[in-house]
């Protein structure tokens, strides 16, 4: 996450949209950590896209 935090700091347009694609295998703690990093850089235009359950595909 350290590399990600550094990359987020380089984004100048704070109104830029951020889209996260998340599936059921991603641990909740990682999502929270990512959301915290985005919020710390005032990147608040966020969309979450989830994949359907593998059994429903």
PDB file of C-alpha atoms in Angstrom:
ATOM      1  CA  UNK A   1       0.000   0.000   0.000  1.00  0.00           C
ATOM      2  CA  UNK A   2       2.991   2.300   0.388  1.00  0.00           C
ATOM      3  CA  UNK A   3       3.503   2.433  -3.394  1.00  0.00           C
ATOM      4  CA  UNK A   4      -0.204   3.052  -3.870  1.00  0.00           C
ATOM      5  CA  UNK A   5      -0.198   5.905  -1.354  1.00  0.00           C
ATOM      6  CA  UNK A   6       2.718   7.521  -3.168  1.00  0.00           C
ATOM      7  CA  UNK A   7       0.948   7.129  -6.518  1.00  0.00           C
ATOM      8  CA  UNK A   8      -2.246   8.674  -5.137  1.00  0.00           C
ATOM      9  CA  UNK A   9      -0.280  11.736  -4.006  1.00  0.00           C
ATOM     10  CA  UNK A  10       0.711  12.429  -7.622  1.00  0.00           C
ATOM     11  CA  UNK A  11      -2.907  12.834  -8.763  1.00  0.00           C
ATOM     12  CA  UNK A  12      -3.483  16.557  -9.198  1.00  0.00           C
ATOM     13  CA  UNK A  13      -7.162  16.495 -10.224  1.00  0.00           C
ATOM     14  CA  UNK A  14      -8.867  15.672  -6.917  1.00  0.00           C
ATOM     15  CA  UNK A  15     -12.275  15.555  -8.674  1.00  0.00           C
ATOM     16  CA  UNK A  16     -11.146  12.642 -10.807  1.00  0.00           C
ATOM     17  CA  UNK A  17     -13.385   9.569 -10.642  1.00  0.00           C
ATOM     18  CA  UNK A  18     -11.976   6.449  -9.045  1.00  0.00           C
ATOM     19  CA  UNK A  19     -13.488   3.086  -9.943  1.00  0.00           C
ATOM     20  CA  UNK A  20     -12.725   0.035  -7.819  1.00  0.00           C
ATOM     21  CA  UNK A  21     -13.506  -3.412  -9.176  1.00  0.00           C
ATOM     22  CA  UNK A  22     -13.845  -5.761  -6.251  1.00  0.00           C
ATOM     23  CA  UNK A  23     -14.705  -9.430  -6.090  1.00  0.00           C
ATOM     24  CA  UNK A  24     -15.608 -11.651  -3.169  1.00  0.00           C
ATOM     25  CA  UNK A  25     -12.006 -12.768  -2.687  1.00  0.00           C
ATOM     26  CA  UNK A  26     -10.815  -9.311  -1.584  1.00  0.00           C
ATOM     27  CA  UNK A  27     -10.559  -9.067   2.179  1.00  0.00           C
ATOM     28  CA  UNK A  28     -12.640  -6.317   3.781  1.00  0.00           C
ATOM     29  CA  UNK A  29      -9.571  -4.968   5.603  1.00  0.00           C
ATOM     30  CA  UNK A  30      -7.844  -4.270   2.276  1.00  0.00           C
ATOM     31  CA  UNK A  31     -10.867  -2.384   0.989  1.00  0.00           C
ATOM     32  CA  UNK A  32     -10.983  -0.241   4.131  1.00  0.00           C
ATOM     33  CA  UNK A  33      -7.254   0.472   3.886  1.00  0.00           C
ATOM     34  CA  UNK A  34      -7.672   1.519   0.259  1.00  0.00           C
ATOM     35  CA  UNK A  35     -10.650   3.743   1.065  1.00  0.00           C
ATOM     36  CA  UNK A  36      -8.636   5.384   3.850  1.00  0.00           C
ATOM     37  CA  UNK A  37      -5.767   6.073   1.429  1.00  0.00           C
ATOM     38  CA  UNK A  38      -8.155   7.615  -1.106  1.00  0.00           C
ATOM     39  CA  UNK A  39      -9.794   9.773   1.542  1.00  0.00           C
ATOM     40  CA  UNK A  40      -6.402  10.949   2.836  1.00  0.00           C
ATOM     41  CA  UNK A  41      -5.714  12.369  -0.641  1.00  0.00           C
ATOM     42  CA  UNK A  42      -9.227  13.888  -0.975  1.00  0.00           C
ATOM     43  CA  UNK A  43     -10.112  11.496  -3.788  1.00  0.00           C
ATOM     44  CA  UNK A  44     -13.782  11.177  -2.920  1.00  0.00           C
ATOM     45  CA  UNK A  45     -15.505  10.564  -6.274  1.00  0.00           C
ATOM     46  CA  UNK A  46     -15.682   6.827  -5.910  1.00  0.00           C
ATOM     47  CA  UNK A  47     -17.583   3.982  -7.517  1.00  0.00           C
ATOM     48  CA  UNK A  48     -17.438   0.378  -6.383  1.00  0.00           C
ATOM     49  CA  UNK A  49     -18.099  -2.352  -8.919  1.00  0.00           C
ATOM     50  CA  UNK A  50     -18.504  -5.874  -7.657  1.00  0.00           C
ATOM     51  CA  UNK A  51     -18.418  -9.103  -9.593  1.00  0.00           C
ATOM     52  CA  UNK A  52     -21.246 -11.535  -9.148  1.00  0.00           C
ATOM     53  CA  UNK A  53     -20.775 -14.599  -7.034  1.00  0.00           C
ATOM     54  CA  UNK A  54     -18.886 -17.266  -8.975  1.00  0.00           C
ATOM     55  CA  UNK A  55     -21.880 -19.619  -8.672  1.00  0.00           C
ATOM     56  CA  UNK A  56     -24.169 -17.038 -10.303  1.00  0.00           C
ATOM     57  CA  UNK A  57     -22.035 -16.557 -13.432  1.00  0.00           C
TER      58      UNK A  57
END
